[in-house]
Coordinates of C-alpha atoms and ligand atoms in Angstrom, one line a residue:
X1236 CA 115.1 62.2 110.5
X1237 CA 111.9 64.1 111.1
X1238 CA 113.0 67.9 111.7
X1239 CA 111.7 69.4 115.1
X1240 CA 109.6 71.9 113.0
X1241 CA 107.5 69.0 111.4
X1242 CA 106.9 67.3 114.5
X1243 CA 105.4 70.4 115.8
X1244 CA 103.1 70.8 112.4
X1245 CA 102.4 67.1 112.7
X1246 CA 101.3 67.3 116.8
X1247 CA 99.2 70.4 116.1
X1248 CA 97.1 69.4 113.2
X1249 CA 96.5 65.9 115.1
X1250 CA 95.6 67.8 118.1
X1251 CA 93.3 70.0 115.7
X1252 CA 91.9 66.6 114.4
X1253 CA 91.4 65.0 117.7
X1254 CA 90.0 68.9 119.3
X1255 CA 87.8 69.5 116.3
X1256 CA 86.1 66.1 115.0
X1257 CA 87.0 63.2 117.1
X1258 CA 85.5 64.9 120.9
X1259 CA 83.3 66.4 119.8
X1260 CA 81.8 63.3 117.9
X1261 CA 82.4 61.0 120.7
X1262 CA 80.7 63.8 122.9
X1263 CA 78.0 63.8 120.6
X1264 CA 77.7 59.8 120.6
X1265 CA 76.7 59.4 124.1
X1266 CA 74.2 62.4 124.3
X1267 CA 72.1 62.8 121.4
X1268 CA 69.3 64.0 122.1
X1269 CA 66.2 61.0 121.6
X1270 CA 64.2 63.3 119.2
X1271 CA 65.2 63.7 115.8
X1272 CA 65.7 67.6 115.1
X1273 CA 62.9 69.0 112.9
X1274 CA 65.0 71.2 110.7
X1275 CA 62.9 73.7 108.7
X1276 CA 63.7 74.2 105.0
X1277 CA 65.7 77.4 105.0
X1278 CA 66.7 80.1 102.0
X1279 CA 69.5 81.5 102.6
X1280 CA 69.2 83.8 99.9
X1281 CA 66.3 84.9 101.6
X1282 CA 68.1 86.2 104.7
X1283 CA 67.9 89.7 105.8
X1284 CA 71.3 90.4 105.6
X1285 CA 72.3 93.6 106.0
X1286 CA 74.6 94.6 104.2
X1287 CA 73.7 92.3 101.3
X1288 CA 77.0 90.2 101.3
X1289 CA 78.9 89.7 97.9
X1290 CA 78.1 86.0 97.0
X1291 CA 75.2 83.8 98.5
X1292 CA 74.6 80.1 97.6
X1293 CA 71.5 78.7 99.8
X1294 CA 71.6 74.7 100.4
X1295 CA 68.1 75.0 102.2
X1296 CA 69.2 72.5 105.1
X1297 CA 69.5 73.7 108.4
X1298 CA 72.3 74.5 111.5
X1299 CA 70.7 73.9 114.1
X1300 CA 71.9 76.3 117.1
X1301 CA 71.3 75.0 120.2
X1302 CA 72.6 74.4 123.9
X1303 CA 74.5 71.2 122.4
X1304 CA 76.4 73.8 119.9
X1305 CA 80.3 75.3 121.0
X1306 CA 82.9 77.6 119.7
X1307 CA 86.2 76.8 118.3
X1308 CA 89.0 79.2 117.3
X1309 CA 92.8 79.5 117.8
X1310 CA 93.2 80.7 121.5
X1311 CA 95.4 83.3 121.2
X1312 CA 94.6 86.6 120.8
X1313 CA 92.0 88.6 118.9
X1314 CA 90.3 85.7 117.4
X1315 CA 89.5 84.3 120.8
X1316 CA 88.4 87.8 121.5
X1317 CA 86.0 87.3 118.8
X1318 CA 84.8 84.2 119.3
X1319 CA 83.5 85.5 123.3
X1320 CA 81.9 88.4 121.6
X1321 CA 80.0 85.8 119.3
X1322 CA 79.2 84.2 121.9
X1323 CA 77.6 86.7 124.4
X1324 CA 76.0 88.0 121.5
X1325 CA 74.7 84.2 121.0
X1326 CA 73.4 84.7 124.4
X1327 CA 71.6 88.2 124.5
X1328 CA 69.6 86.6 121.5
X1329 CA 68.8 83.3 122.5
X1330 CA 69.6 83.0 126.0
X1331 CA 71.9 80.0 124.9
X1332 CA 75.8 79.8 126.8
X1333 CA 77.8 78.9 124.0
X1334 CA 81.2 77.8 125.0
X1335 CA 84.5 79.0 123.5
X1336 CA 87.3 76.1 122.9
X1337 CA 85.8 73.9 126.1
X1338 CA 84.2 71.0 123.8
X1339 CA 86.1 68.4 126.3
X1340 CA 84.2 69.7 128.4
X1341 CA 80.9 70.2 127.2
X1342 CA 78.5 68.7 125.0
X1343 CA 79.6 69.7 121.4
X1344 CA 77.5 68.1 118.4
X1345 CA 77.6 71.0 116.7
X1346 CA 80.7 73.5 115.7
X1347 CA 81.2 76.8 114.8
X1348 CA 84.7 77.5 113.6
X1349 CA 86.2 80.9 113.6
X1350 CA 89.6 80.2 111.5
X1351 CA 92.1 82.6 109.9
X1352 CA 92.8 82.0 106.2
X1353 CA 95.6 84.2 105.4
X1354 CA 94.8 83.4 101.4
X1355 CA 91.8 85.8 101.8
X1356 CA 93.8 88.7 102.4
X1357 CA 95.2 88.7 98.8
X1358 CA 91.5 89.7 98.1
X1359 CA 90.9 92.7 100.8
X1360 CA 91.6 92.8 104.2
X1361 CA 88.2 92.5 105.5
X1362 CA 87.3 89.2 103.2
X1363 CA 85.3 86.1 104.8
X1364 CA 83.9 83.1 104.0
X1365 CA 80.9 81.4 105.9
X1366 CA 80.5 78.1 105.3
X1367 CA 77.0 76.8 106.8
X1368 CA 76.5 73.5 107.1
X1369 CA 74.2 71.4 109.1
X1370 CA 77.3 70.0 111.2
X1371 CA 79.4 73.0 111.4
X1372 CA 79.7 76.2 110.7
X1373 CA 83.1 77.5 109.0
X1374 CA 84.0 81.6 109.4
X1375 CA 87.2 82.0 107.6
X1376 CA 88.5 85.1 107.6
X1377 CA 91.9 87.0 106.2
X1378 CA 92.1 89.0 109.3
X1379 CA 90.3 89.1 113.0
X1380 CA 88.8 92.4 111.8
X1381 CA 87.5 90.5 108.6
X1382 CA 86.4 87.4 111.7
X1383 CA 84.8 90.5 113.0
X1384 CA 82.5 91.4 110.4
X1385 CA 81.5 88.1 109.3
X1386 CA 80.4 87.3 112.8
X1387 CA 77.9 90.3 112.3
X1388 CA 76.9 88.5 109.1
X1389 CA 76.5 85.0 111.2
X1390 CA 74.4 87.0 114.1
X1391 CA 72.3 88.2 111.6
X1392 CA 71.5 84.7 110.5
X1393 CA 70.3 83.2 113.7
X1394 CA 66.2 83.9 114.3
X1395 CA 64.9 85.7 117.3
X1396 CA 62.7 82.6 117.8
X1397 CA 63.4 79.1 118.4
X1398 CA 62.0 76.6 116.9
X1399 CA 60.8 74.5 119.8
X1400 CA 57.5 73.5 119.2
X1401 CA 57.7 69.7 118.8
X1402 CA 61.1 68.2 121.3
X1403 CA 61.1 70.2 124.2
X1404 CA 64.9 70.9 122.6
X1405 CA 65.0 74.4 121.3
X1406 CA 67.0 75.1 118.5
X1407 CA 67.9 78.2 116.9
X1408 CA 67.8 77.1 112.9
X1409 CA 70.1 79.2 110.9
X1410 CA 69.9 78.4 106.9
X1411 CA 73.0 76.2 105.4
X1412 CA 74.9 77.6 102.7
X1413 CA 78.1 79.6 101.6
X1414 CA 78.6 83.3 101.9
X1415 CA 81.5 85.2 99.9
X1416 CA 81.9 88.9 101.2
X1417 CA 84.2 91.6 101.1
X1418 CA 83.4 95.2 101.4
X1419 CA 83.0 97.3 97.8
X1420 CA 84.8 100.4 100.3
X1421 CA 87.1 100.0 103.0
X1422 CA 85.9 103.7 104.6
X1423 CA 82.3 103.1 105.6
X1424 CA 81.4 105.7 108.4
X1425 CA 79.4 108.1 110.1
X1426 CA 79.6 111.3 111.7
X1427 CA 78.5 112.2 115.1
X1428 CA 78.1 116.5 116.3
X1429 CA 78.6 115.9 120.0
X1430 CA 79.2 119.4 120.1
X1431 CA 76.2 121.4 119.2
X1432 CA 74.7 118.8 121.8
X1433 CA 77.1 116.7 123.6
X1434 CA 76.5 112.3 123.9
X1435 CA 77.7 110.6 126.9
X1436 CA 80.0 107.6 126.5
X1437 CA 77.6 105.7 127.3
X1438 CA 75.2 106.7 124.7
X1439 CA 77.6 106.9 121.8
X1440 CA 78.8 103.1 122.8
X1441 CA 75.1 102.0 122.0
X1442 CA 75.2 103.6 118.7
X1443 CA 78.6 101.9 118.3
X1444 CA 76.9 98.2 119.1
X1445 CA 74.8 99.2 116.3
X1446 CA 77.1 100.7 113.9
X1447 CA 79.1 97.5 114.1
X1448 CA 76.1 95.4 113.4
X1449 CA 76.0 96.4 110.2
X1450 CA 79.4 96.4 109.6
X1451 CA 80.1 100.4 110.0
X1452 CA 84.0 100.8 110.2
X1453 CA 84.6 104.5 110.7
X1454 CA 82.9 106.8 114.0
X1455 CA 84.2 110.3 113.1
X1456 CA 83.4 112.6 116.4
X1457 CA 82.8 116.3 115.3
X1458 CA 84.6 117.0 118.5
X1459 CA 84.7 121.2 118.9
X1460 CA 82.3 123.4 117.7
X1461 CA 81.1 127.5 118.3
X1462 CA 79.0 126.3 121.0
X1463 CA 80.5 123.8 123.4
X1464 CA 84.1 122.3 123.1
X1465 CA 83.9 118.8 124.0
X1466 CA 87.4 116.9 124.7
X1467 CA 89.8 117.5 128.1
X1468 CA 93.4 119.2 126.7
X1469 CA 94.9 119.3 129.8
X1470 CA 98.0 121.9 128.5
X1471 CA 94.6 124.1 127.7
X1472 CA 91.6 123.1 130.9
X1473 CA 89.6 126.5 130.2
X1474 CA 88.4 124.8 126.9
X1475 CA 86.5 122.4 129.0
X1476 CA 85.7 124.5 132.2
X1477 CA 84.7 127.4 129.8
X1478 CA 84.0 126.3 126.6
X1479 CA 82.7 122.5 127.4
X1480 CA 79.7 124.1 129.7
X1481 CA 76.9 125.0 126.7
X1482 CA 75.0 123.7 124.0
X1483 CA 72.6 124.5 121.4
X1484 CA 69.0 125.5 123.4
X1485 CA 70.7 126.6 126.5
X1486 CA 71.5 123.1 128.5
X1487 CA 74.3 122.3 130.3
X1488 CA 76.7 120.7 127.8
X1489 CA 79.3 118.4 128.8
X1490 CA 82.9 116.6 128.0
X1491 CA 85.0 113.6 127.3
X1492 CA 87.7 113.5 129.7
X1493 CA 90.9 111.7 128.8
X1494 CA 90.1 108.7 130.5
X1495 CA 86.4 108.6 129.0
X1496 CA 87.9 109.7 125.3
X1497 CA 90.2 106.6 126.1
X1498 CA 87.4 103.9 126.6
X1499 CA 85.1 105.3 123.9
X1500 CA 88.3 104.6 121.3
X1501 CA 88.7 101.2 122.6
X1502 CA 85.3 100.2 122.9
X1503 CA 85.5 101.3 119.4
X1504 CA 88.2 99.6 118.2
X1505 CA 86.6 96.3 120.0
X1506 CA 84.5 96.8 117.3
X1507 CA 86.7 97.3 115.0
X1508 CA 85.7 101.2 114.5
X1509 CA 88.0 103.5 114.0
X1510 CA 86.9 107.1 115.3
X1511 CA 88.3 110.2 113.4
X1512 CA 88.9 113.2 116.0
X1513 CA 87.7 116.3 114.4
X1514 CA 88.9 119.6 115.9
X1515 CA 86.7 122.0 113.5
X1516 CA 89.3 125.4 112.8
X1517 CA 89.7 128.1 111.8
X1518 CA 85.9 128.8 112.1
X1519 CA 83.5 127.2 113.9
X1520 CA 85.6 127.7 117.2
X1521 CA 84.0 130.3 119.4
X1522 CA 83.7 128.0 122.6
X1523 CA 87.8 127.5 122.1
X1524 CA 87.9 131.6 121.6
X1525 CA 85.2 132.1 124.2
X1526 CA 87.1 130.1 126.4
X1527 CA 91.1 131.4 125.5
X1528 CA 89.8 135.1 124.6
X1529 CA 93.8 135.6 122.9
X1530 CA 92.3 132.9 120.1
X1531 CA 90.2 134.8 118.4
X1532 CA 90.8 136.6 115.4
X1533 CA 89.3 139.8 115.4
X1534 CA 88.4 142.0 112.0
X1535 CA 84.9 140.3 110.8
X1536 CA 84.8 137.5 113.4
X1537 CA 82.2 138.0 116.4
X1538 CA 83.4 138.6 119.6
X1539 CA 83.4 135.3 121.4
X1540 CA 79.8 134.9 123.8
X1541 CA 78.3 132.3 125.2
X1542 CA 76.7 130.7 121.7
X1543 CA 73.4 128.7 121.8
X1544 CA 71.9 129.6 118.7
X1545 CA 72.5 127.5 115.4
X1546 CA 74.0 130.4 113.1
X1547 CA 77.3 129.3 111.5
X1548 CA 80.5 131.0 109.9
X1549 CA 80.7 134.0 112.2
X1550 CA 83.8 132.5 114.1
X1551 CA 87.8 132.4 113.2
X1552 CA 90.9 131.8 115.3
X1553 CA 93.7 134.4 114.7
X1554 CA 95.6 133.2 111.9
X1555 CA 99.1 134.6 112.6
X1556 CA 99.9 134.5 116.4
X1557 CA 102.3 132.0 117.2
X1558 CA 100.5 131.3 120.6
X1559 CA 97.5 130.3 118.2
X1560 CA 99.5 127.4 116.3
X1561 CA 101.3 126.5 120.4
X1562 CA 97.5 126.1 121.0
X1563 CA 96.9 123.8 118.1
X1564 CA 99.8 121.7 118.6
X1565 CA 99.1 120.9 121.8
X1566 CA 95.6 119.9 121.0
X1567 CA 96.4 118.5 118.0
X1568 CA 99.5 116.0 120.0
X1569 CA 97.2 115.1 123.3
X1570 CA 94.3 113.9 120.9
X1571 CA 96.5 112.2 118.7
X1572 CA 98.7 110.5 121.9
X1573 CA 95.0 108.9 122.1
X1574 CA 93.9 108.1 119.1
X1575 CA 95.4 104.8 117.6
X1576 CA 93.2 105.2 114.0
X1577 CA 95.5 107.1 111.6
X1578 CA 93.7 110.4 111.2
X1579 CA 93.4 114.2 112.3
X1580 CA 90.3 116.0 110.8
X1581 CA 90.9 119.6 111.2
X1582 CA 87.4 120.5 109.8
X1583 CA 87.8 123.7 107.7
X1584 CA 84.5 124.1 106.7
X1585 CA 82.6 127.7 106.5
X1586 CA 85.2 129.8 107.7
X1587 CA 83.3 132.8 106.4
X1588 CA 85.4 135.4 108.1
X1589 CA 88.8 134.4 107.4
X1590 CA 90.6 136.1 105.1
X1591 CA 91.2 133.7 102.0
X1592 CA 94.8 133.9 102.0
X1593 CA 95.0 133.3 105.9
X1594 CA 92.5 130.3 105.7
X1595 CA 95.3 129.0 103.1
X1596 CA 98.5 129.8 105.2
X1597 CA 96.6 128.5 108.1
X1598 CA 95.2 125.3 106.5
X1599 CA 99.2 125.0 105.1
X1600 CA 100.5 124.9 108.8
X1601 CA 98.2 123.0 110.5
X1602 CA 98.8 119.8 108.2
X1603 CA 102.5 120.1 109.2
X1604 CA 101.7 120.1 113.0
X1605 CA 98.9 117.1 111.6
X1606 CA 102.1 115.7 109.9
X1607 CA 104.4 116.3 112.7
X1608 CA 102.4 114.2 115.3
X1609 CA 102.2 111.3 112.9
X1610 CA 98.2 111.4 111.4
X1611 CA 96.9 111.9 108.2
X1612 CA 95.2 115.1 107.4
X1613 CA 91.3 115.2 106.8
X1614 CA 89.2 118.3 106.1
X1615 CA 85.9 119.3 104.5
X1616 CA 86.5 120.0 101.0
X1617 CA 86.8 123.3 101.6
X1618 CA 90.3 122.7 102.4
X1619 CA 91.0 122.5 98.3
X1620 CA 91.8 126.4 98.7
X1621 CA 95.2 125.4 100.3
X1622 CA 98.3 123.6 99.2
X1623 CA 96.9 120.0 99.8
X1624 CA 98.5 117.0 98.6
X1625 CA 98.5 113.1 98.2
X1626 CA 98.5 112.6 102.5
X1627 CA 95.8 114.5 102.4
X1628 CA 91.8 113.1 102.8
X1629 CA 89.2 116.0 101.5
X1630 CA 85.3 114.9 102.6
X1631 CA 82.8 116.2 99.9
X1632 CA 79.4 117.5 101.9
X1633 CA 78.3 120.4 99.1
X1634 CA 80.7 121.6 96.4
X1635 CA 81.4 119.1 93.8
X1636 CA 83.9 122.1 92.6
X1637 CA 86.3 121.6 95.9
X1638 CA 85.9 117.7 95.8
X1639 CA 87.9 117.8 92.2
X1640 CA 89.9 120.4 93.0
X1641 CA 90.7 118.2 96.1
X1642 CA 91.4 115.0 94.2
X1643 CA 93.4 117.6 91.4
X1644 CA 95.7 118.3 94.2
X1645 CA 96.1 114.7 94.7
X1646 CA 93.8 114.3 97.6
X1647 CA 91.5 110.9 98.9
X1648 CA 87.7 112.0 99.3
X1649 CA 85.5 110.7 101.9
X1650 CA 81.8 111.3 100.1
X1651 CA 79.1 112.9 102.3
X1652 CA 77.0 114.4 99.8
X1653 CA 74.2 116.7 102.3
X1654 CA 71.8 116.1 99.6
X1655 CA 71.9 112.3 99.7
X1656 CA 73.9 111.6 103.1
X1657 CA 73.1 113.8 105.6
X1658 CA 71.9 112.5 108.3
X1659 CA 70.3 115.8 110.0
X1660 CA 68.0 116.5 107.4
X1661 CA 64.3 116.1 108.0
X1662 CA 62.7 112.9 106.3
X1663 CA 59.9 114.4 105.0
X1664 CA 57.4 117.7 106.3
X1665 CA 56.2 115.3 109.5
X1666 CA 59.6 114.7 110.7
X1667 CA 60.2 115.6 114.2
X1668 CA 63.5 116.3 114.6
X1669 CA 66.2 117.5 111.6
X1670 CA 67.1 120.5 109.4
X1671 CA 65.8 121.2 105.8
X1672 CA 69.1 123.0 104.2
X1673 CA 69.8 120.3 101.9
X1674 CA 66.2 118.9 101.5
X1675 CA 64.3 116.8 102.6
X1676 CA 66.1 112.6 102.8
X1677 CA 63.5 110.4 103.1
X1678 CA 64.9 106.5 103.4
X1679 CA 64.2 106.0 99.9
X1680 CA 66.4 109.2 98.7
X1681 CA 68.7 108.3 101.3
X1682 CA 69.3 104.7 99.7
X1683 CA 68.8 105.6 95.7
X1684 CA 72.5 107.0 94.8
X1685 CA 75.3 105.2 93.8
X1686 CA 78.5 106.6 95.7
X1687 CA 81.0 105.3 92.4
X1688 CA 78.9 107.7 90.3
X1689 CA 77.7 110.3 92.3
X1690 CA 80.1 112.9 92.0
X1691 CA 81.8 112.0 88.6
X1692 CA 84.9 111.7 90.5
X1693 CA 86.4 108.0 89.6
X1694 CA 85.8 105.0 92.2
X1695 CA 89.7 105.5 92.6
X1696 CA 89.9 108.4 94.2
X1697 CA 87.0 107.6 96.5
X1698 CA 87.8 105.9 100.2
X1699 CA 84.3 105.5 100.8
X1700 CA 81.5 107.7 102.0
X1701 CA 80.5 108.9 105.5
X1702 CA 76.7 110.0 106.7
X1703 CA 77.1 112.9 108.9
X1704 CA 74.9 113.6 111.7
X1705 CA 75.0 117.2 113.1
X1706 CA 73.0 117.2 116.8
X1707 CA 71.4 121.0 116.5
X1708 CA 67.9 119.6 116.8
X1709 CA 68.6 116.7 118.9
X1710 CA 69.3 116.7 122.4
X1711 CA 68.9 113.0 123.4
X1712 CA 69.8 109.3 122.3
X1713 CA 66.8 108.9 121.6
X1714 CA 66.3 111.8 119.0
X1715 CA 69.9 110.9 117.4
X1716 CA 68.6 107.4 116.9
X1717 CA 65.3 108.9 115.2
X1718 CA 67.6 110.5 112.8
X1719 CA 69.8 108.1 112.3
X1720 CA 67.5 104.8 111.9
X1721 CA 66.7 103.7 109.4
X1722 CA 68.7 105.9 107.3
X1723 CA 72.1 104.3 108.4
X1724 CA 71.2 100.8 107.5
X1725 CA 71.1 102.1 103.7
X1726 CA 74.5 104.1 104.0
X1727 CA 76.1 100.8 105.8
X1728 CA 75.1 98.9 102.7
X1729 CA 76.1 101.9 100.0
X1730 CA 79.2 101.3 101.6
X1731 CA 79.6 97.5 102.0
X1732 CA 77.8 96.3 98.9
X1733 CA 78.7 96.3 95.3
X1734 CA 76.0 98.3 92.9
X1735 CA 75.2 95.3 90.8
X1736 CA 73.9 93.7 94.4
X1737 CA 71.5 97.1 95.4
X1738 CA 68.0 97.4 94.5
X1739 CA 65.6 99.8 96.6
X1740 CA 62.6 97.3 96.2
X1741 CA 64.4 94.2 97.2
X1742 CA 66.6 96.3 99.8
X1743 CA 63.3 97.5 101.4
X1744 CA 62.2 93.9 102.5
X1745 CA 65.5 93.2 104.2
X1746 CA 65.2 96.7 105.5
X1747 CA 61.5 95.8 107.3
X1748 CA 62.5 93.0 108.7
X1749 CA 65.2 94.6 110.8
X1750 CA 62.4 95.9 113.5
X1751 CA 63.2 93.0 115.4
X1752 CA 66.5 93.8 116.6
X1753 CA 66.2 97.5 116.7
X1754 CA 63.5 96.9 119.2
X1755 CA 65.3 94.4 121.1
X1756 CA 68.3 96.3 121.6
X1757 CA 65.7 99.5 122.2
X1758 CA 66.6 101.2 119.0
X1759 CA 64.2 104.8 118.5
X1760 CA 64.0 104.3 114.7
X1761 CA 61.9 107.0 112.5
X1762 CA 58.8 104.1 110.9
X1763 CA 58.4 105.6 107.6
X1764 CA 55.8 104.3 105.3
X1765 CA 57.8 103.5 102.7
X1766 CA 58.4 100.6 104.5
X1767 CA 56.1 97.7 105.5
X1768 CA 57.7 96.8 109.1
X1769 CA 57.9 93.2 110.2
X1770 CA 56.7 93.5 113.9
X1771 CA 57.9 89.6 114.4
X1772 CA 60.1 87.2 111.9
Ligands
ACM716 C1 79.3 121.2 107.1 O1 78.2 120.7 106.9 N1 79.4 122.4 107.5 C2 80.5 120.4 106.7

């Protein structure tokens, strides 16, 4: 007797069969088009994938995207999700309407397949294959956040121009072959100082549709700074009616509520970003002082003021009243109640003015309220001074001294090195925008470092590296994305791609042929010379 449970297998692959091949090629049957396609030869080798992917074999035929092409993928859940953000994405290219799972219905010759393939996950959780063939193309992936990425890698294959010159049937040709990826680090991120100027939702979702792009994982928001405090805590409003009202140079400043803070994490997450929540303490905290005056620490520590200027380490909370750690609780438990990623980043950095053994009893209890409200712990490195252990994540920016302490201890390091990584430094003497601290990062600097070498501390210790971007010198989207592009394209692939698959002179022609999308999608990018920009592919 056949048990139920077969039947079931039996009726779905059949339905698969009949769903994937047999409509679609009866479909296809009685509407091909009378032309023949003109496929071009294709490399896929050549592709300006970015990040370079693990594996690439190039079968120089050609898929031909076009209005007779449809999307296929199991219809429940995330997958599906995937497959409609392919194919709007598909559409804000190409002006094509691909359908998702309606090939009954429509004219389907040609397939794209989003499947999950559990046996990937063995390898990392963020592991696809792309299998390009002239037919079909194949996205298996371990996970829908692995779907996720390799959809970046498929959009990144389809030209911006069709190739409609002979048949009056415009086709999209994207070059056959088989792409093996997985990411070298699974922390690949970037941080954003809405503080010192504050971003709009709206603006920091663009830079999201970006980050994702080129497979970013990790948004951490530098949420609190001395001069504007940036996040509703409702058990605590002055810190937004007070302290959320100024920024660097004097303008008006600005907030997330709740409800925006809500929709900027799942806009993220729909892009499979996770955003760290950093809540900078003890220093760096003269809005939260300025704005609660029974905060601030006293001794060596300024009197709170309205703070415009770019100075640093003047600022410290009180490090022994109680109302001080009720005040961080409560912060620490409203942003968390938000925050589905699993980290806290308490900042810790320059806290000039504390003394050394209150900056450790203070760094001590704030990972237990951390702890207590169920996130991990992440600080700049600085944070070595106190009794850190295995939980906790340290981020490297200047000492190479506190990262091994850090990892001594036990500690995960996030690497932003200011010297290679920093976002906010100038380019070179021309830039407009950008500090000099660090040095000058032009996009070659920027690119040549190797992230499993850089600080002697062993690739197992490292999560992955993070480019900060601290907003002192930039007021709009417009002068973050100066700073930010190209830069970020080379940090994405530091992050995504193995060493043996990086070279600067074979990285720089992929990177020039990005202009296209950064201009469609109206993308301020700094044009160094280094590079010889593609104006059209
Ligand atoms: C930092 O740049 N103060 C972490």
């Amino acid at each position: 007797m056949i048990h139920p449970k077969q039947l079931r297998t039996y009726f779905s692959a059949l339905a698969k069969i009949v769903f994937i091949v047999l409509i679609p090629l009866g479909i296809a049957a009685c509407s091909q088009p009378k032309k023949p396609l003109h496929l071009p030869k294709t490399n896929l080798k050549e592709a300006a994938l970015l990040p370079k992917p693990l594996k690439t074999v190039a079968t120089f035929s050609a898929f031909a995207l076009d209005q007779f092409t449809s999307i296929h993928t199991p219809t429940d859940g995330q997958l599906d999700d995937i497959a409609h953000f392919l194919s709007e994405k598909i559409e804000l290219k190409t002006g094509l309407r691909i359908p998702v799972n309606a090939a009954a219905e429509g004219l389907a010759q040609r397939i794209i397949y989003i499947n999950q393939a559990d046996s990937l996950k063995a390898l990392d959780k963020e592991a696809y294959q792309l299998y390009i063939n002239k037919d079909s193309i194949i996205l298996n992936a371990a996970t829908s956040e692995a779907a996720f990425r390799g959809v970046q890698t498929l959009r990144q294959l389809i030209p911006e121009q069709s190739n409609d010159t002979l048949n009056q049937h415009a086709i999209w040709p994207v070059p056959t072959g088989k792409i093996v990826d997985h990411p070298n680090f699974a922390h690949r991120g970037t941080m954003l100082d809405v503080a010192r100027h504050f971003f709009s939702v709206k603006e920091v979702k663009k830079y999201i549709d970006a980050l994702a792009y080129y497979k970013i994982n990790v948004l951490h928001l530098h949420l609190t700074d001395d001069q504007g405090w940036r996040i509703e805590i409702k058990a605590w409003p002055k810190l937004t009616e007070i302290g959320g009202q100024t920024e660097v140079g004097g303008g008006k400043g600005g907030f997330y509520s709740q409800e925006d803070y809500k929709d900027l994490v799942a806009y993220a997450s729909k892009h499979y970003i996770t955003i760290i929540p950093e809540v900078d303490m003890p220093g760096h905290t003269n809005a939260a002082s300025l704005s609660y005056p029974i905060l601030h620490a006293g001794g060596k520590a300024e009197k709170p003021r309205i703070r415009t200027d770019m100075k640093v380490g003047y600022s410290s909370l009180h490090t022994e009243k109680d109302t001080v750690y009720r005040f961080i609780d409560d912060v620490v438990r409203e942003i968390s109640a938000l925050s589905p990623g699993p980290y806290f980043h308490i900042g810790g950095d320059e806290s000039h003015v504390t003394k050394k053994k209150d900056y450790i009893n203070f760094v001590e209890r704030v990972a237990t309220i951390v702890e207590k409200h169920g996130k991990r712990m992440v600080g700049w490195a600085d944070i070595a001074a106190a009794g850190i252990d295995s939980t906790t994540v340290a981020q490297f920016w200047r000492s190479t001294e506190n990262a091994e302490k850090s990892i001594g201890k036990g500690a995960k390091l996030i690497l932003s090195p200011a010297k290679k990584a920093y976002l906010d430094m100038k380019y070179d003497t021309l830039s407009k925008h950008g500090l000099d601290w660090a040095g000058l990062i032009p996009v070659d600097t920027a690119y040549l470092w190797n992230p499993e070498t850089y600080s002697g501390i062993p690739k197992e210790h490292i999560l992955g590296i993070e480019a900060p971007l601290w907003s002192e010198t930039i007021a709009t989207l417009s002068e973050l994305e100066y700073l930010a592009f190209p830069r970020i394209i080379g940090y994405a692939e530091l992050g995504w791609s193995t060493p043996e698959n990086r070279s600067w002179e074979e990285y720089k022609e992929r990177l020039a042929r990005q202009t296209p999308y950064l201009e469609r999608m109206g993308i301020n990018y700094y044009p160094s010379p280094l590079i010889q920009w593609v104006q059209k592919e």
